[in-house]
Amino acid sequence: MQQYDRIRFVTEYFASLQGLRLLPFWLFSALVNAAVLLQVDSIGIIVFGLLGVVIAFFVVQPLFDRYYRERFGSVESKASRAQVVLGAFLVLCILIDLFIRLPVSMTAMGIAVFTFYLAWGSRGLLPHYAVFGAIMPVTSMLVAGVEADIQINVVMLVVSILSLISGVLDHVALTRLMPSVKEDHYVESI
Amino acid sequence: MSSPFEEMAGLDRLIHEPARLAILTALSAAKKADFLFLQRVTGLTKGNLSTHLTKLEEGALVEIHKEFVGKKPVTWVKLTPSGQTAIDQHWLQLQRLRESAEHWQPSNDEA
């Protein structure tokens, strides 16, 4: 049964397990948020951030897409109702942070719920998301009461760093869950 | 009344064979998947996967179609509506069997 649970999980979360795809984006996000917090020249940050996003999305991500497609294959996923609901909840949390000033960061709390759901859904295969989920409420409380702009930057810096680590761990999990198959020199007949 | 073990013997062998059950389980969690993904996730060789897919296609449980991405052929596989129903029913049946096997006591005739 565990073997079949693993197969079901990998198929359902195949896109999420391709952790290297968003690494460049999170790397630039971490650098830009760190630069803002350290009050480095703002025009330079904007140019650097934009260049980073362009390179991440149009150069590096297609290369990783191709790597995953050629090494692990392709899946067209079914829409997950739970993920849609959690996504909507996360957007609501971000909107609360933008328009209603609360002492704690709701975005951080929303991300915590999302990552705990991932850890629970993986049935122990992705335990790092439980750690990710535990760090976010702590971050949310640590930035309680500070200026809204700084609060967002701190939360985004923490999210970026944790996403970088999670991306690498997701990729490691994928290679462990989908080992390469020894070939039998058979010509595909379908 | 039949014992869980007699019921187990009556499971549909087209679906219950471990490799085919793995393929169908993977496909039930997605709209469709390509040949390479199925090979990696099930751990089957190309030859074995090809043979099992042919059997599943003959049983009208999966649909197979090929397309070209650039110059490379990609084989896509998806469950048919009857395949989706069959695998869902099969897992329910296995769940029921597991529960009844846990509570099963041999009768005097069988003991």
Short mmCIF file of C-alpha atoms in Angstrom, two decimals:
data_model
loop_
_atom_site.label_atom_id
_atom_site.label_comp_id
_atom_site.label_asym_id
_atom_site.label_seq_id
_atom_site.Cartn_x
_atom_site.Cartn_y
_atom_site.Cartn_z
CA MET A 1 0.00 0.00 0.00
CA GLN A 2 2.83 2.43 0.89
CA GLN A 3 4.30 1.96 -2.58
CA TYR A 4 0.99 2.94 -4.18
CA ASP A 5 0.61 5.92 -1.82
CA ARG A 6 4.06 7.07 -2.95
CA ILE A 7 3.07 6.73 -6.62
CA ARG A 8 -0.17 8.66 -6.04
CA PHE A 9 1.65 11.40 -4.11
CA VAL A 10 4.47 11.85 -6.67
CA THR A 11 1.97 12.07 -9.54
CA GLU A 12 -0.25 14.55 -7.71
CA TYR A 13 2.64 16.79 -6.57
CA PHE A 14 4.95 16.28 -9.55
CA ALA A 15 5.03 19.99 -10.48
CA SER A 16 5.70 21.06 -6.86
CA LEU A 17 8.52 18.52 -6.53
CA GLN A 18 10.41 20.15 -9.43
CA GLY A 19 12.14 22.32 -6.86
CA LEU A 20 14.95 23.74 -8.99
CA ARG A 21 12.56 25.55 -11.34
CA LEU A 22 11.90 28.48 -8.99
CA LEU A 23 15.34 28.62 -7.36
CA PRO A 24 16.54 31.64 -9.43
CA PHE A 25 13.35 33.54 -8.59
CA TRP A 26 13.69 32.90 -4.85
CA LEU A 27 17.41 33.72 -4.95
CA PHE A 28 16.71 37.14 -6.48
CA SER A 29 13.78 37.67 -4.13
CA ALA A 30 16.06 36.96 -1.15
CA LEU A 31 18.76 39.31 -2.46
CA VAL A 32 16.33 42.16 -3.24
CA ASN A 33 14.55 41.93 0.13
CA ALA A 34 17.89 41.75 1.97
CA ALA A 35 19.10 44.80 0.00
CA VAL A 36 15.93 46.76 0.87
CA LEU A 37 16.29 45.91 4.55
CA LEU A 38 19.95 46.96 4.47
CA GLN A 39 18.87 50.23 2.72
CA VAL A 40 21.06 49.77 -0.34
CA ASP A 41 20.48 52.27 -3.21
CA SER A 42 16.81 51.85 -4.23
CA ILE A 43 17.08 52.48 -8.04
CA GLY A 44 19.87 49.95 -8.22
CA ILE A 45 17.68 47.45 -6.36
CA ILE A 46 14.78 47.93 -8.79
CA VAL A 47 17.02 47.45 -11.85
CA PHE A 48 18.74 44.46 -10.26
CA GLY A 49 15.39 42.94 -9.23
CA LEU A 50 13.82 43.38 -12.67
CA LEU A 51 16.86 41.94 -14.44
CA GLY A 52 16.86 39.04 -12.02
CA VAL A 53 13.18 38.24 -12.58
CA VAL A 54 13.63 38.43 -16.39
CA ILE A 55 16.65 36.10 -16.30
CA ALA A 56 14.92 33.76 -13.83
CA PHE A 57 11.72 33.40 -15.86
CA PHE A 58 12.95 33.59 -19.45
CA VAL A 59 16.38 31.97 -19.31
CA VAL A 60 16.89 29.75 -16.28
CA GLN A 61 13.37 28.37 -15.73
CA PRO A 62 12.98 27.04 -19.33
CA LEU A 63 16.30 25.23 -18.90
CA PHE A 64 15.10 23.56 -15.70
CA ASP A 65 11.71 22.80 -17.35
CA ARG A 66 13.53 21.01 -20.14
CA TYR A 67 15.76 19.14 -17.68
CA TYR A 68 12.74 17.83 -15.72
CA ARG A 69 10.76 16.98 -18.89
CA GLU A 70 13.63 14.99 -20.40
CA ARG A 71 14.72 13.30 -17.18
CA PHE A 72 11.44 12.63 -15.35
CA GLY A 73 8.74 12.98 -18.01
CA SER A 74 5.55 15.03 -18.03
CA VAL A 75 2.23 14.98 -16.21
CA GLU A 76 -0.90 17.01 -16.83
CA SER A 77 -2.23 17.52 -13.32
CA LYS A 78 -5.79 17.50 -12.06
CA ALA A 79 -6.88 20.66 -10.29
CA SER A 80 -6.64 20.12 -6.55
CA ARG A 81 -9.62 21.64 -4.73
CA ALA A 82 -7.67 21.88 -1.46
CA GLN A 83 -4.81 23.75 -3.13
CA VAL A 84 -7.25 26.20 -4.78
CA VAL A 85 -8.92 26.87 -1.41
CA LEU A 86 -5.55 27.31 0.32
CA GLY A 87 -4.34 29.58 -2.51
CA ALA A 88 -7.44 31.76 -2.09
CA PHE A 89 -6.84 31.84 1.68
CA LEU A 90 -3.25 32.97 1.10
CA VAL A 91 -4.40 35.78 -1.23
CA LEU A 92 -6.90 36.84 1.45
CA CYS A 93 -4.08 36.93 4.04
CA ILE A 94 -1.95 39.12 1.73
CA LEU A 95 -4.92 41.48 1.18
CA ILE A 96 -5.46 41.73 4.96
CA ASP A 97 -1.79 42.71 5.36
CA LEU A 98 -2.11 45.32 2.62
CA PHE A 99 -5.35 46.96 3.70
CA ILE A 100 -5.91 46.17 7.38
CA ARG A 101 -3.07 46.68 9.78
CA LEU A 102 -2.82 43.76 12.22
CA PRO A 103 -0.05 43.31 14.81
CA VAL A 104 1.09 40.01 13.25
CA SER A 105 1.81 39.24 9.59
CA MET A 106 -1.19 37.36 8.15
CA THR A 107 0.83 36.49 5.02
CA ALA A 108 3.28 34.56 7.19
CA MET A 109 0.39 32.79 8.93
CA GLY A 110 -1.21 31.93 5.55
CA ILE A 111 2.09 30.50 4.27
CA ALA A 112 2.37 28.48 7.50
CA VAL A 113 -1.06 26.90 6.86
CA PHE A 114 -0.11 26.16 3.24
CA THR A 115 3.22 24.53 4.13
CA PHE A 116 1.70 22.47 6.97
CA TYR A 117 -0.86 21.20 4.46
CA LEU A 118 1.98 20.18 2.10
CA ALA A 119 3.80 18.39 4.94
CA TRP A 120 0.61 16.58 5.98
CA GLY A 121 -0.35 15.70 2.37
CA SER A 122 3.08 14.21 1.70
CA ARG A 123 2.56 11.60 4.48
CA GLY A 124 6.05 12.18 5.83
CA LEU A 125 7.81 12.34 2.45
CA LEU A 126 8.43 16.11 2.66
CA PRO A 127 9.03 16.75 6.39
CA HIS A 128 10.91 20.01 5.69
CA TYR A 129 7.57 21.73 5.02
CA ALA A 130 6.57 21.12 8.64
CA VAL A 131 9.72 22.97 9.73
CA PHE A 132 8.95 25.71 7.16
CA GLY A 133 5.41 25.94 8.58
CA ALA A 134 6.70 26.17 12.16
CA ILE A 135 9.15 28.98 11.34
CA MET A 136 6.51 31.23 9.74
CA PRO A 137 4.33 31.93 12.83
CA VAL A 138 7.54 32.65 14.79
CA THR A 139 8.56 35.13 12.06
CA SER A 140 5.07 36.62 12.13
CA MET A 141 5.33 37.24 15.88
CA LEU A 142 8.90 38.57 15.70
CA VAL A 143 7.85 41.30 13.25
CA ALA A 144 4.71 42.16 15.23
CA GLY A 145 4.39 45.91 15.68
CA VAL A 146 7.18 46.94 13.26
CA GLU A 147 6.55 49.17 10.23
CA ALA A 148 4.39 47.54 7.53
CA ASP A 149 7.06 47.88 4.78
CA ILE A 150 9.77 46.34 6.92
CA GLN A 151 7.38 43.60 8.06
CA ILE A 152 6.69 42.59 4.43
CA ASN A 153 10.40 42.64 3.56
CA VAL A 154 11.34 40.48 6.55
CA VAL A 155 8.56 37.97 5.82
CA MET A 156 9.52 37.84 2.12
CA LEU A 157 13.21 37.39 3.01
CA VAL A 158 12.40 34.47 5.30
CA VAL A 159 9.99 32.95 2.72
CA SER A 160 12.63 33.32 -0.01
CA ILE A 161 15.38 31.67 2.02
CA LEU A 162 13.08 28.83 3.16
CA SER A 163 11.82 28.37 -0.42
CA LEU A 164 15.40 28.13 -1.67
CA ILE A 165 16.14 25.39 0.86
CA SER A 166 12.79 23.66 0.20
CA GLY A 167 13.40 23.78 -3.56
CA VAL A 168 16.66 21.88 -3.18
CA LEU A 169 15.10 19.40 -0.74
CA ASP A 170 12.09 18.89 -3.07
CA HIS A 171 14.47 18.10 -5.91
CA VAL A 172 16.38 15.64 -3.72
CA ALA A 173 13.05 14.03 -2.73
CA LEU A 174 12.02 13.74 -6.40
CA THR A 175 15.26 12.01 -7.41
CA ARG A 176 14.85 9.64 -4.44
CA LEU A 177 11.18 8.93 -5.20
CA MET A 178 11.74 8.46 -8.95
CA PRO A 179 15.01 6.54 -9.35
CA SER A 180 16.29 5.90 -12.86
CA VAL A 181 15.29 2.57 -14.39
CA LYS A 182 17.79 0.04 -15.71
CA GLU A 183 17.12 -0.32 -19.43
CA ASP A 184 16.35 -3.63 -21.09
CA HIS A 185 17.32 -2.63 -24.67
CA TYR A 186 13.70 -2.96 -25.74
CA VAL A 187 12.30 -0.82 -28.55
CA GLU A 188 9.08 0.93 -27.50
CA SER A 189 6.34 -0.71 -29.53
CA ILE A 190 3.34 1.48 -28.72
CA MET B 1 -20.80 -16.12 2.91
CA SER B 2 -17.32 -16.02 1.28
CA SER B 3 -14.20 -15.28 3.34
CA PRO B 4 -12.07 -12.22 2.51
CA PHE B 5 -9.50 -14.58 1.04
CA GLU B 6 -12.00 -16.08 -1.39
CA GLU B 7 -13.03 -12.54 -2.37
CA MET B 8 -9.38 -11.65 -2.86
CA ALA B 9 -9.03 -14.51 -5.35
CA GLY B 10 -11.92 -12.99 -7.29
CA LEU B 11 -10.21 -9.60 -7.82
CA ASP B 12 -9.92 -8.47 -11.43
CA ARG B 13 -6.46 -9.67 -12.46
CA LEU B 14 -6.18 -7.15 -15.26
CA ILE B 15 -6.15 -4.41 -12.62
CA HIS B 16 -4.74 -6.21 -9.58
CA GLU B 17 -1.43 -7.26 -11.15
CA PRO B 18 1.10 -5.07 -9.19
CA ALA B 19 2.68 -3.31 -12.19
CA ARG B 20 -0.69 -2.53 -13.79
CA LEU B 21 -2.12 -1.40 -10.44
CA ALA B 22 0.86 0.98 -10.13
CA ILE B 23 0.26 2.38 -13.63
CA LEU B 24 -3.48 2.84 -13.05
CA THR B 25 -2.90 4.40 -9.61
CA ALA B 26 -0.51 6.95 -11.12
CA LEU B 27 -2.92 7.75 -13.94
CA SER B 28 -5.83 8.13 -11.51
CA ALA B 29 -3.96 11.01 -9.82
CA ALA B 30 -3.50 13.00 -13.06
CA LYS B 31 -5.34 13.99 -16.23
CA LYS B 32 -2.64 12.26 -18.27
CA ALA B 33 1.02 11.27 -18.02
CA ASP B 34 3.73 10.47 -20.55
CA PHE B 35 5.58 7.19 -21.03
CA LEU B 36 8.81 8.43 -19.38
CA PHE B 37 6.99 9.61 -16.25
CA LEU B 38 5.16 6.29 -15.91
CA GLN B 39 8.44 4.44 -16.36
CA ARG B 40 10.20 6.49 -13.66
CA VAL B 41 7.35 6.47 -11.15
CA THR B 42 6.62 2.74 -11.44
CA GLY B 43 10.23 1.61 -11.87
CA LEU B 44 9.28 -0.57 -14.84
CA THR B 45 11.56 -1.08 -17.84
CA LYS B 46 10.39 0.23 -21.23
CA GLY B 47 9.55 -3.29 -22.39
CA ASN B 48 7.52 -4.17 -19.31
CA LEU B 49 5.69 -0.86 -19.28
CA SER B 50 4.91 -1.16 -22.98
CA THR B 51 3.52 -4.67 -22.52
CA HIS B 52 1.33 -3.69 -19.56
CA LEU B 53 0.04 -0.59 -21.34
CA THR B 54 -0.94 -2.67 -24.34
CA LYS B 55 -2.94 -5.01 -22.06
CA LEU B 56 -4.62 -2.07 -20.34
CA GLU B 57 -5.45 -0.51 -23.69
CA GLU B 58 -6.92 -3.80 -24.92
CA GLY B 59 -9.04 -3.87 -21.75
CA ALA B 60 -10.28 -0.34 -22.60
CA LEU B 61 -8.90 1.00 -19.31
CA VAL B 62 -6.43 3.46 -20.83
CA GLU B 63 -6.11 5.55 -23.99
CA ILE B 64 -2.74 6.04 -25.64
CA HIS B 65 -1.81 8.72 -28.13
CA LYS B 66 1.44 9.98 -29.59
CA GLU B 67 2.48 13.50 -30.45
CA PHE B 68 5.68 15.18 -31.48
CA VAL B 69 7.39 17.82 -29.36
CA GLY B 70 9.86 19.22 -31.89
CA LYS B 71 11.34 16.09 -33.43
CA LYS B 72 10.82 13.93 -30.36
CA PRO B 73 7.82 11.59 -30.10
CA VAL B 74 5.96 11.71 -26.78
CA THR B 75 3.55 8.93 -25.79
CA TRP B 76 0.71 10.19 -23.61
CA VAL B 77 -1.44 7.83 -21.55
CA LYS B 78 -4.70 8.61 -19.78
CA LEU B 79 -7.47 6.64 -18.10
CA THR B 80 -10.70 6.10 -19.98
CA PRO B 81 -13.90 6.89 -18.01
CA SER B 82 -14.37 3.15 -17.46
CA GLY B 83 -10.71 2.86 -16.38
CA GLN B 84 -11.22 5.64 -13.83
CA THR B 85 -14.31 3.91 -12.44
CA ALA B 86 -12.53 0.54 -12.40
CA ILE B 87 -9.48 1.77 -10.46
CA ASP B 88 -11.62 3.75 -7.98
CA GLN B 89 -13.81 0.67 -7.39
CA HIS B 90 -10.76 -1.55 -7.10
CA TRP B 91 -9.20 0.58 -4.34
CA LEU B 92 -12.54 0.65 -2.49
CA GLN B 93 -12.76 -3.11 -2.80
CA LEU B 94 -9.18 -3.51 -1.47
CA GLN B 95 -10.00 -1.20 1.44
CA ARG B 96 -13.11 -3.25 2.29
CA LEU B 97 -11.15 -6.49 2.01
CA ARG B 98 -8.44 -5.20 4.30
CA GLU B 99 -11.01 -4.18 6.91
CA SER B 100 -12.89 -7.48 6.72
CA ALA B 101 -9.60 -9.46 6.84
CA GLU B 102 -8.64 -7.62 10.04
CA HIS B 103 -11.92 -8.74 11.72
CA TRP B 104 -12.07 -12.20 10.12
CA GLN B 105 -12.39 -15.27 12.38
CA PRO B 106 -12.29 -18.81 10.95
CA SER B 107 -15.64 -20.60 11.35
CA ASN B 108 -15.81 -24.13 12.88
CA ASP B 109 -16.06 -25.71 9.42
CA GLU B 110 -13.01 -23.89 8.18
CA ALA B 111 -10.94 -24.36 11.39
#
